[in-house]
Short mmCIF file of C-alpha atoms and ligand atoms in Angstrom, two decimals:
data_model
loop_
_atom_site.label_atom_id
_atom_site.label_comp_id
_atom_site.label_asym_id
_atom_site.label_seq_id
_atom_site.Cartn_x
_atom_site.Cartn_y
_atom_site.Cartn_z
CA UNK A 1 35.35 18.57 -4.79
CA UNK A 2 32.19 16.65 -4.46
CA UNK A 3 29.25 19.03 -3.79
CA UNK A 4 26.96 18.57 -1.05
CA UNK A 5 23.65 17.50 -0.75
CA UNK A 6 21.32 17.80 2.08
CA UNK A 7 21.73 16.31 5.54
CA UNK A 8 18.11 15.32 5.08
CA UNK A 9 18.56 13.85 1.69
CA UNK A 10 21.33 11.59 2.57
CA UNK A 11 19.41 10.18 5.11
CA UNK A 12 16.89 8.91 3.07
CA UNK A 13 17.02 4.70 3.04
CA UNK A 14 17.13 3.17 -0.03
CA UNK A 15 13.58 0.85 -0.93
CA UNK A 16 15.75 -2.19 -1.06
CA UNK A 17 13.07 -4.07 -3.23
CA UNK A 18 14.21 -1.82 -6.00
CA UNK A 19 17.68 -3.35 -5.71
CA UNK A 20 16.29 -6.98 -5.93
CA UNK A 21 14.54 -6.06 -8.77
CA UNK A 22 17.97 -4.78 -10.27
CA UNK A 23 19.64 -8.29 -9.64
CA UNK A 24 16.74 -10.05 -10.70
CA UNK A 25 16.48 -7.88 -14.18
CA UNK A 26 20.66 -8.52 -14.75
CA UNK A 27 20.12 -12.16 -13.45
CA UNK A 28 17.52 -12.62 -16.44
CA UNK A 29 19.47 -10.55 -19.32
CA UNK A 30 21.91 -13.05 -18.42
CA UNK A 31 19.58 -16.07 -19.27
CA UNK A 32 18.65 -16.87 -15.96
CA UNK A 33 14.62 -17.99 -15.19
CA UNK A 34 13.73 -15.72 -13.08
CA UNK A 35 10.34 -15.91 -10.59
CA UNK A 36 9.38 -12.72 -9.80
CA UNK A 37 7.43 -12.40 -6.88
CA UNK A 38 8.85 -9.10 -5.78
CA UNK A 39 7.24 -6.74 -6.87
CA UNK A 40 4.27 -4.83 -5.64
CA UNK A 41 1.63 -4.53 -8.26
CA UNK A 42 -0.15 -6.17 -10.36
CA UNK A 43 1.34 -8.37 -13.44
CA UNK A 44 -2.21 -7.35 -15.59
CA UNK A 45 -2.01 -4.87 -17.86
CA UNK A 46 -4.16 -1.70 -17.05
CA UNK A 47 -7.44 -2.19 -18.87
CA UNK A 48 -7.97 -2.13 -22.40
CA UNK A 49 -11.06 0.73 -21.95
CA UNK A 50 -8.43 2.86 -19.45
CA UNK A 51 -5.97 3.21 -23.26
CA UNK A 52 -9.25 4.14 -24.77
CA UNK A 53 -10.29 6.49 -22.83
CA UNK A 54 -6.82 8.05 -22.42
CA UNK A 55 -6.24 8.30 -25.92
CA UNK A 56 -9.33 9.66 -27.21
CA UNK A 57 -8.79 12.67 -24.76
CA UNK A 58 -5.30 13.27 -26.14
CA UNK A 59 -6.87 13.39 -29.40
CA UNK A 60 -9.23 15.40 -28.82
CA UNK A 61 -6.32 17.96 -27.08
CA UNK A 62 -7.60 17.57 -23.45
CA UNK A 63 -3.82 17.68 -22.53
CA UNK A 64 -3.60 20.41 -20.65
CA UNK A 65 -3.79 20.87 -16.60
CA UNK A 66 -6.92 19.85 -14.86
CA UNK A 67 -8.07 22.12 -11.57
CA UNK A 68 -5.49 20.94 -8.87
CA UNK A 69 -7.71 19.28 -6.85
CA UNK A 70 -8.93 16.79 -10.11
CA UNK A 71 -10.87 16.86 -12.98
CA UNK A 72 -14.61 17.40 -11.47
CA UNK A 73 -16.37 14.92 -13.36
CA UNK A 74 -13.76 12.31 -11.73
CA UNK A 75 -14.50 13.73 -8.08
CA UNK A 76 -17.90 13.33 -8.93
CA UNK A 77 -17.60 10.34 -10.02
CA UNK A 78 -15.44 8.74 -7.34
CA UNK A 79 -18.19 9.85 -5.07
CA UNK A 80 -20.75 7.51 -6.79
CA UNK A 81 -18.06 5.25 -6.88
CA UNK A 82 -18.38 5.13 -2.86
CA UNK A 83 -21.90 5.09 -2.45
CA UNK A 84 -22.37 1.90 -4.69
CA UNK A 85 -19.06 -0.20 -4.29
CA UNK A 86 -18.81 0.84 -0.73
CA UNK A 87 -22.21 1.95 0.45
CA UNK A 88 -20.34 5.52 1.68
CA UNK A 89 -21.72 8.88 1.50
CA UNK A 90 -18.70 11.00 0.88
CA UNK A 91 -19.09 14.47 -1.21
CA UNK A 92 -17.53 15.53 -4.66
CA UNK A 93 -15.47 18.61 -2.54
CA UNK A 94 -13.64 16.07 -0.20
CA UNK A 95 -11.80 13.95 -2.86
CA UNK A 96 -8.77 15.26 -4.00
CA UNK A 97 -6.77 13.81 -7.14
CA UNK A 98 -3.17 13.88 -6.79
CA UNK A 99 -0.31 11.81 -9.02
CA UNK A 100 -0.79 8.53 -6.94
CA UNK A 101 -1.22 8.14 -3.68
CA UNK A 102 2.26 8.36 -2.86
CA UNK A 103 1.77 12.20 -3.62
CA UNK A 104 -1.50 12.33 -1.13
CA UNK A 105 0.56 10.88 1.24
CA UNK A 106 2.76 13.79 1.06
CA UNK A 107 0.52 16.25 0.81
CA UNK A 108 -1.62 15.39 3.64
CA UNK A 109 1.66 15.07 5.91
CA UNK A 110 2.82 18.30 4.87
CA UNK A 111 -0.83 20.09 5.65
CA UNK A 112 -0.89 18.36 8.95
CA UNK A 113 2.66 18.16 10.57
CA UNK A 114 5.16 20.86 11.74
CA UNK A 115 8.67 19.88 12.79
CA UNK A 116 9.16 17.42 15.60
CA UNK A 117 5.72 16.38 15.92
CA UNK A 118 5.69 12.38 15.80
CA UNK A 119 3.23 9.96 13.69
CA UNK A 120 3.21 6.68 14.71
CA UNK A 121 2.93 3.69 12.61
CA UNK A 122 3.26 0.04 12.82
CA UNK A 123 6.34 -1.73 12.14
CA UNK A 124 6.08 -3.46 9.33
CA UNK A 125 4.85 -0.58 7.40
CA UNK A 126 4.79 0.74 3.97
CA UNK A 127 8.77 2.03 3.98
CA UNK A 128 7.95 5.31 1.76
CA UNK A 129 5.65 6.39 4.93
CA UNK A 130 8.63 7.02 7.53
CA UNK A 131 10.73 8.45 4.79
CA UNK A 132 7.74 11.37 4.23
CA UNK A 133 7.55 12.09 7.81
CA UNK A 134 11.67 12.48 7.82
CA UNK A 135 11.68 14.56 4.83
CA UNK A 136 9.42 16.96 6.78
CA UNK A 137 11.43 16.94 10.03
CA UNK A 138 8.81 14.79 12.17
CA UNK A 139 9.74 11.79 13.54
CA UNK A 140 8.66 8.63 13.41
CA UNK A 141 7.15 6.46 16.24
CA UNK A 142 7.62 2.70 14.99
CA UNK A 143 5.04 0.19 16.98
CA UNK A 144 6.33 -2.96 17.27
CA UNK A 145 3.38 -5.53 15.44
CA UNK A 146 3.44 -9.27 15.41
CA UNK A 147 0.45 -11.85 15.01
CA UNK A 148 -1.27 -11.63 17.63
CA UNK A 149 -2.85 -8.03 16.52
CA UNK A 150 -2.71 -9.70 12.65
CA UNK A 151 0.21 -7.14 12.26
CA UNK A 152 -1.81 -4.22 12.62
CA UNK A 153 -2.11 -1.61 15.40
CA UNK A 154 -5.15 -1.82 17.45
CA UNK A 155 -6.48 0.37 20.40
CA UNK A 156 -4.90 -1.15 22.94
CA UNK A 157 -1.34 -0.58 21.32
CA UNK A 158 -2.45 3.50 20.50
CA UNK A 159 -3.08 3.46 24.56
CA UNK A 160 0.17 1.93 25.59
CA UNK A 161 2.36 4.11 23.05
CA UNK A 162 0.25 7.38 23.05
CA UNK A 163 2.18 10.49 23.78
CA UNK A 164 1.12 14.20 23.24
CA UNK A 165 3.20 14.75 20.85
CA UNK A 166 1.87 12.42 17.99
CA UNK A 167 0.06 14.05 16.02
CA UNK A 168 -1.07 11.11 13.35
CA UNK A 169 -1.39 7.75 13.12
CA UNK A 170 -0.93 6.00 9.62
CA UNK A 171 -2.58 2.45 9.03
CA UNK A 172 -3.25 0.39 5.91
CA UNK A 173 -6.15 -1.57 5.34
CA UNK A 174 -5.26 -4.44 3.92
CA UNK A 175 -1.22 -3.76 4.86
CA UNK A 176 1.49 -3.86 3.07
CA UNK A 177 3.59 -6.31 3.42
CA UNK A 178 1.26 -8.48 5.45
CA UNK A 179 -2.08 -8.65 3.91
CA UNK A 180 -3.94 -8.40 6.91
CA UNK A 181 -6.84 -5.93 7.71
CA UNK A 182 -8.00 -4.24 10.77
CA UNK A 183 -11.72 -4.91 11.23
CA UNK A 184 -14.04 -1.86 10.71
CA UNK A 185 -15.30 -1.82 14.55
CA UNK A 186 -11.54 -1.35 15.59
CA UNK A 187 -11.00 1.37 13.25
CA UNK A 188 -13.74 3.41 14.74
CA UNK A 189 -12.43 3.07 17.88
CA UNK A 190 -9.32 3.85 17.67
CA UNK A 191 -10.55 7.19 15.16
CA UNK A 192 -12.63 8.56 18.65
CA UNK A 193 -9.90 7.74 20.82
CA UNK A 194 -7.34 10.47 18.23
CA UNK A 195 -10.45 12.65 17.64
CA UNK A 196 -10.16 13.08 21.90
CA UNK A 197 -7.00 14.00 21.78
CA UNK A 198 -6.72 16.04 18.36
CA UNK A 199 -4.87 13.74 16.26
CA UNK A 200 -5.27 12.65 12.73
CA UNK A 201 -6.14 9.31 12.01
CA UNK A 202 -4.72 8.09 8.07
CA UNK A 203 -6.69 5.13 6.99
CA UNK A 204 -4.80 4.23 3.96
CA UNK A 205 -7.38 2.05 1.56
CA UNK A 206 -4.77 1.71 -1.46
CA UNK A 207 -5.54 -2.14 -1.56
CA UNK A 208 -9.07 -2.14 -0.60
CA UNK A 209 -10.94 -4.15 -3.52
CA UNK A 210 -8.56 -6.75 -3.51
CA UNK A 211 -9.93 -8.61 -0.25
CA UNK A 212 -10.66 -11.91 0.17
CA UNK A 213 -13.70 -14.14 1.61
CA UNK A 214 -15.58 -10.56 2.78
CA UNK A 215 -16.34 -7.92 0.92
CA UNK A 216 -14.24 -4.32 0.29
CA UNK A 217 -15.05 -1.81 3.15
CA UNK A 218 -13.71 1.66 3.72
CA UNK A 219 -14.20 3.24 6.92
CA UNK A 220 -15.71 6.61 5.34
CA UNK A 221 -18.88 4.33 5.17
CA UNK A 222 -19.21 4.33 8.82
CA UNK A 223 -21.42 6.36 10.77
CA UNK A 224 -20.17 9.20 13.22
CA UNK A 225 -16.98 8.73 11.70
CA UNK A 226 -15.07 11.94 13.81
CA UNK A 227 -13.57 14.22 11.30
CA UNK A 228 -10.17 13.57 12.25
CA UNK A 229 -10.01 10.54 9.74
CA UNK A 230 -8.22 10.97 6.20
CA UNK A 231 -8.64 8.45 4.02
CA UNK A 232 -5.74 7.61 0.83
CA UNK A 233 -6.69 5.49 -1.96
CA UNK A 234 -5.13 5.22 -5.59
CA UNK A 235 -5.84 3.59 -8.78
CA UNK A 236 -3.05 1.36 -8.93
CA UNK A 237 -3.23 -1.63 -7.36
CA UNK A 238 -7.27 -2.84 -7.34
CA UNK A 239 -7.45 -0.79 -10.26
CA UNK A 240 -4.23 -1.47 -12.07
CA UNK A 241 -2.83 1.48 -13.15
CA UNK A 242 0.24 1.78 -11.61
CA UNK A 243 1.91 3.49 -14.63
CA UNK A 244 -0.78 5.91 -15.13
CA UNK A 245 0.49 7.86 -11.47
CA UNK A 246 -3.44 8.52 -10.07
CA UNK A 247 -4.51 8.58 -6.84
CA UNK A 248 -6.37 10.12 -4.31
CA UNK A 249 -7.46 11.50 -0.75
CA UNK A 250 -10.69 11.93 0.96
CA UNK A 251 -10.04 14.55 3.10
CA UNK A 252 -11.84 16.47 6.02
CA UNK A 253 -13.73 19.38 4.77
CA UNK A 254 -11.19 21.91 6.82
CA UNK A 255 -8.32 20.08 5.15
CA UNK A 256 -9.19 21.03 1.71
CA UNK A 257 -8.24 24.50 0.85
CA UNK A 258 -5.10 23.68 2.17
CA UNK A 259 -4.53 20.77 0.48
CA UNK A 260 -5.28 22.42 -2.67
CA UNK A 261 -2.43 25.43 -1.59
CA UNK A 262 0.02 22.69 -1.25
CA UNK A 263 -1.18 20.83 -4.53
CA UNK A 264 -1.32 24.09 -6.93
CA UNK A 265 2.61 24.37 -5.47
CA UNK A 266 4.04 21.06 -5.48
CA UNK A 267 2.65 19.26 -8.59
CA UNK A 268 -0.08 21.83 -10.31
CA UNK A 269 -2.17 19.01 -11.13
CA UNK A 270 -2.30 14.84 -11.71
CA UNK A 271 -1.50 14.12 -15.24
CA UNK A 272 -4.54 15.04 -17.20
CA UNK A 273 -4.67 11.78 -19.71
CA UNK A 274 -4.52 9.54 -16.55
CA UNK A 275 -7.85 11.62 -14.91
CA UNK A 276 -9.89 10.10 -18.18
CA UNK A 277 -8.63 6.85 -18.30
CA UNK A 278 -9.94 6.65 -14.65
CA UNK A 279 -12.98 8.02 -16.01
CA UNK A 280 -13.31 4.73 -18.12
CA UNK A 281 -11.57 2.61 -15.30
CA UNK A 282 -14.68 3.31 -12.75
CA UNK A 283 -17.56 2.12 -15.42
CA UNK A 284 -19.84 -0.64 -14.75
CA UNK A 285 -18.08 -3.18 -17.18
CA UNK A 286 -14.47 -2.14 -16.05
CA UNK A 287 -15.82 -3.24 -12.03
CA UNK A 288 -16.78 -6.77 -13.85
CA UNK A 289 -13.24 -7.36 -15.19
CA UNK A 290 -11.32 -6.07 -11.84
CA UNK A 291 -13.63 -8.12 -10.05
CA UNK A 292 -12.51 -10.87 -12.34
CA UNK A 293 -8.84 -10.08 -11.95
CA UNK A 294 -9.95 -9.99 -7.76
CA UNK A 295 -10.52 -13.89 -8.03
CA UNK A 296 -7.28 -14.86 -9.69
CA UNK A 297 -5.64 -13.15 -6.84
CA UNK A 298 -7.91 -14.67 -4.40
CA UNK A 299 -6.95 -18.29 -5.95
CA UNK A 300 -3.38 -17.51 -6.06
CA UNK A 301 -3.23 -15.92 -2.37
CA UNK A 302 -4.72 -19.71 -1.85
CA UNK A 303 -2.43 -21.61 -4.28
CA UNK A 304 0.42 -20.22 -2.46
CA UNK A 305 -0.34 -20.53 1.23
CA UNK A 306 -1.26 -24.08 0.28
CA UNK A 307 1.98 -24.46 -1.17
CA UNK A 308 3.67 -22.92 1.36
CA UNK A 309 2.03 -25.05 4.10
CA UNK A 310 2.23 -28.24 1.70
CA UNK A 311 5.98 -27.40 2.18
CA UNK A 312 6.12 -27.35 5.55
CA UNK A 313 6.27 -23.72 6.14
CA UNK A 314 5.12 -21.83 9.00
CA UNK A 315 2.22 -19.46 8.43
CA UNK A 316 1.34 -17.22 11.09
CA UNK A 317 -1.35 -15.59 9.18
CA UNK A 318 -3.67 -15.74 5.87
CA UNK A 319 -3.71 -12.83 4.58
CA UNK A 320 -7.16 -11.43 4.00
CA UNK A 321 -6.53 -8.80 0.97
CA UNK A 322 -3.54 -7.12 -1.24
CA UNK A 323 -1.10 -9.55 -3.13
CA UNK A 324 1.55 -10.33 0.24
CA UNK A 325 2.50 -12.69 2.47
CA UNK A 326 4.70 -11.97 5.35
CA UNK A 327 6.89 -14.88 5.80
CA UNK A 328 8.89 -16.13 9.22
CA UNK A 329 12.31 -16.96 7.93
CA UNK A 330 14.22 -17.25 11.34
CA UNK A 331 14.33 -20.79 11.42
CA UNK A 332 16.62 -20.62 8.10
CA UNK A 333 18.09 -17.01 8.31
CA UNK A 334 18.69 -13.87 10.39
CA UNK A 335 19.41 -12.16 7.95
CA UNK A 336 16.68 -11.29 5.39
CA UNK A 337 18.50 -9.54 3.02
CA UNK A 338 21.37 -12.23 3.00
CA UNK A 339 18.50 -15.02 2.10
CA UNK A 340 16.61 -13.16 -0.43
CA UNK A 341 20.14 -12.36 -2.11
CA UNK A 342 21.34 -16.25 -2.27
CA UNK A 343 17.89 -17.77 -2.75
CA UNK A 344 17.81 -15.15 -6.40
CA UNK A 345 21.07 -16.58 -7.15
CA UNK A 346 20.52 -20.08 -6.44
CA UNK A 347 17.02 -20.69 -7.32
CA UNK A 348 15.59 -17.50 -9.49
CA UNK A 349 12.88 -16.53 -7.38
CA UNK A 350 12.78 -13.07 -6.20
CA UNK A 351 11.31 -11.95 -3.22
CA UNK A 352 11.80 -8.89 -0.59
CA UNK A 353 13.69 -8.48 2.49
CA UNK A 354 11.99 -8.15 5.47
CA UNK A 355 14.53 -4.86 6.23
CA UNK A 356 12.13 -2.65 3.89
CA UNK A 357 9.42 -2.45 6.10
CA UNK A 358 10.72 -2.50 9.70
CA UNK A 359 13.63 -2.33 11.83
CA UNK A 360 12.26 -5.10 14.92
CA UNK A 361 11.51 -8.01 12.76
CA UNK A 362 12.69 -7.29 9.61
CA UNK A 363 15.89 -9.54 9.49
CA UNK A 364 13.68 -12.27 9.88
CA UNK A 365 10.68 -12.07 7.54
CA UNK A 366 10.49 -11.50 4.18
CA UNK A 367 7.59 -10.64 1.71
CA UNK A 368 6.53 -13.08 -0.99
CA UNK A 369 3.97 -11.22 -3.42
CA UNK A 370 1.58 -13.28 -5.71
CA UNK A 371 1.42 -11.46 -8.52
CA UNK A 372 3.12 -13.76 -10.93
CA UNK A 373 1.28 -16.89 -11.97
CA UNK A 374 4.29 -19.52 -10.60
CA UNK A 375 3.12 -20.09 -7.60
CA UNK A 376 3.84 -23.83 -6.96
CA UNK A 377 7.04 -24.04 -8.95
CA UNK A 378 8.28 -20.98 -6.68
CA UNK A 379 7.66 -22.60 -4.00
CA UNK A 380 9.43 -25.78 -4.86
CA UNK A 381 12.73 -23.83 -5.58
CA UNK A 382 12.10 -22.34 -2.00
CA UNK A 383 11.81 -25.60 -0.02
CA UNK A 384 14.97 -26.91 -2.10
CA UNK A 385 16.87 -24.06 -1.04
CA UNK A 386 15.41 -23.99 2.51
CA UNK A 387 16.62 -27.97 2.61
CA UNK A 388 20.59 -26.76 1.78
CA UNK A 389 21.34 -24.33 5.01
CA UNK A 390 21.19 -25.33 8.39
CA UNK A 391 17.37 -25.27 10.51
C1 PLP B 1 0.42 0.76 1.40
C2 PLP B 1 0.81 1.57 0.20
N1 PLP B 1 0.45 2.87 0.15
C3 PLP B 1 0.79 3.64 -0.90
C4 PLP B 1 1.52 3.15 -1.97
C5 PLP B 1 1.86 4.08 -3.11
O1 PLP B 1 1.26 3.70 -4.31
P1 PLP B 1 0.90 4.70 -5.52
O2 PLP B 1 1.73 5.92 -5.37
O3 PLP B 1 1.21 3.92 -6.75
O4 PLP B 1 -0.57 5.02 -5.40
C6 PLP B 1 1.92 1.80 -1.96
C7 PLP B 1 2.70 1.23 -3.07
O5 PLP B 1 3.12 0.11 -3.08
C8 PLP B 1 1.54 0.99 -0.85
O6 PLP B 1 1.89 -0.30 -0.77
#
């Protein structure tokens, strides 16, 4: 007898860039050169000062649990962190640390949503966000996006698809898997028209830092920002720690005792070591290498659109921040997770299916992510295997 397992957990879809991964990794312990251009973070090391800093407060036995909303000195700090990097007056009490942002994502849902309320969201989207609504019994209202809104909701789409049951509506600025950002104007907007009709607004910031040809903005720098508006941010992708599991929220003051009930339950508190090394990550000299490690994406986000236009490729958009491009494949393939599998086995170069971020479009894009330095030669290997099926 095979014993159960919930009707909600079997539901849950699988994040099919982790099985890529898994036929890249077997493709390459078989000898195979392998380009890997699927995965989402960066190919950097965390910095050097982040070990430090980690280490020393092992050493020194700061291992134990931190206050579950974060080590104070690292709210603190993260507030100075917005006033000079973003120009933002936000207080010490409304950041929250949690393990990544993945868990502030979570936790924010789980304060906010009861069962069969609906968030909407774009489609594409970050796939973990409609599994988190699921696993709390909400439901998910997918917004069909293309390029003619840069792939990003706007307030015209929240008018057309507004209902009274939504009770929050997730963006990311810069997206995943597209890149593109919604302008800081737009935001605003679209924060009064929720803040009208009681509904949370979840700016997710995760890849803010890494944007190109402008410089980083959140939208907690804006004035009369309504306090419907959560911001999520983490230190793993313009910071580079994925490994280290940090992240946080900036939450509305009447979110945060709640937050911190949920947090003291589900997790206790974000991994203590981590909370230092971020310490160390948000210093003056740290900012001068990330900013460094900004540029080489910025020249390989170039490198590769050029190469991907060189080739004769179709680009509907440039992507203005994170390490994605969204890629039209339907002239080649309806079937995105059919052409990602034969162009890894034919050519090496990994890359994800379209199908991980949204159900409309999904069969025919697929998400090429610069964060290996092959840019050119992937491409190449691309356009040969483009030239063997049928336009
Ligand atoms: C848009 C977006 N939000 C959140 C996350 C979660 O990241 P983490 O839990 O490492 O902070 C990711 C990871 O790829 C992401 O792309």
């Amino acid at each position: 007898m095979t014993l159960p397992i919930s009707r909600t957990a079997e539901q849950i879809a699988p994040f099919r860039v982790m099985k890529i991964l898994g036929q890249a990794k077997t493709l390459e312990a078989e000898g195979k050169d392998i380009i890997h251009m699927e995965i989402g973070e960066p190919d950097f090391p965390s910095l050097a000062c982040v070990h430090r800093a980690a280490m020393k407060a092992a050493e020194q036995g700061l291992t134990h649990y931190t206050p579950t909303l974060g080590l104070p000195s690292l709210r603190k700090k993260l507030a100075q962190f917005y006033r000079s990097f973003y120009h933002a007056k936000v207080a010490a009490s409304n950041i929250i640390i949690t393990p990544g942002s993945s868990s502030a994502l979570q936790l924010v849902l789980t304060a906010i949503l009861n069962p069969s309320d609906q968030v909407l969201m774009a489609d594409p989207t970050y796939p973990c966000n409609r599994q988190f609504v699921e696993l709390l019994h909400g439901k998910v209202k997918a917004v069909p996006v293309d390029a003619d809104t840069q792939y990003q909701l706007s307030l015209k789409l929240l008018e057309q698809h507004w209902s009274k049951e939504i009770k929050a509506v997730m963006v990311a600025s810069p997206a995943n898997p597209t890149g593109t950002l919604i302008e800081q104007d737009a935001l605003h907007d679209m924060a009064q028209f929720l803040s009208e009709r009681d509904c949370y607004l979840i700016v997710d910031e995760i890849y803010q830092g890494l944007v190109y040809d402008r410089p980083a903005e959140s939208i907690l720098a804006q004035r009369d920002l309504p306090d419907n508006v959560i911001v999520i941010n983490s230190f793993s992708k313009f910071f580079g720690m994925t490994g280290w599991r940090l992240g946080w929220t900036v939450a509305p003051t009447h979110l945060v005792d709640v937050l911190d009930r949920l947090g003291q339950n589900l997790y206790l508190s974000a991994p203590t070591p981590s909370q230092y090394g971020a310490l160390a990550v948000l210093e003056e000299d740290a900012l001068t290498e990330l900013e460094q490690r900004r540029q080489i994406f910025q020249q390989r986000r170039d490198r590769l659109h050029s190469a991907m236009q060189q080739a004769g490729f179709n680009l509907k958009t440039l992507p203005q921040g994170a390490f994605y491009l969204y890629w039209d494949i339907s002239q080649w393939s309806r079937d995105s997770e059919q052409f990602c599998a034969d162009l890894l086995q034919a050519t090496g170069v990994a890359i994800t299916p379209g199908t991980d971020f949204g159900s409309s479009q999904g069969n025919h894009y697929v998400r090429l992510a610069y964060t290996s330095e092959r840019i050119e030669e992937a491409v190449e290997r691309i356009q040969a295997f483009v030239r063997t099926l049928h336009a």
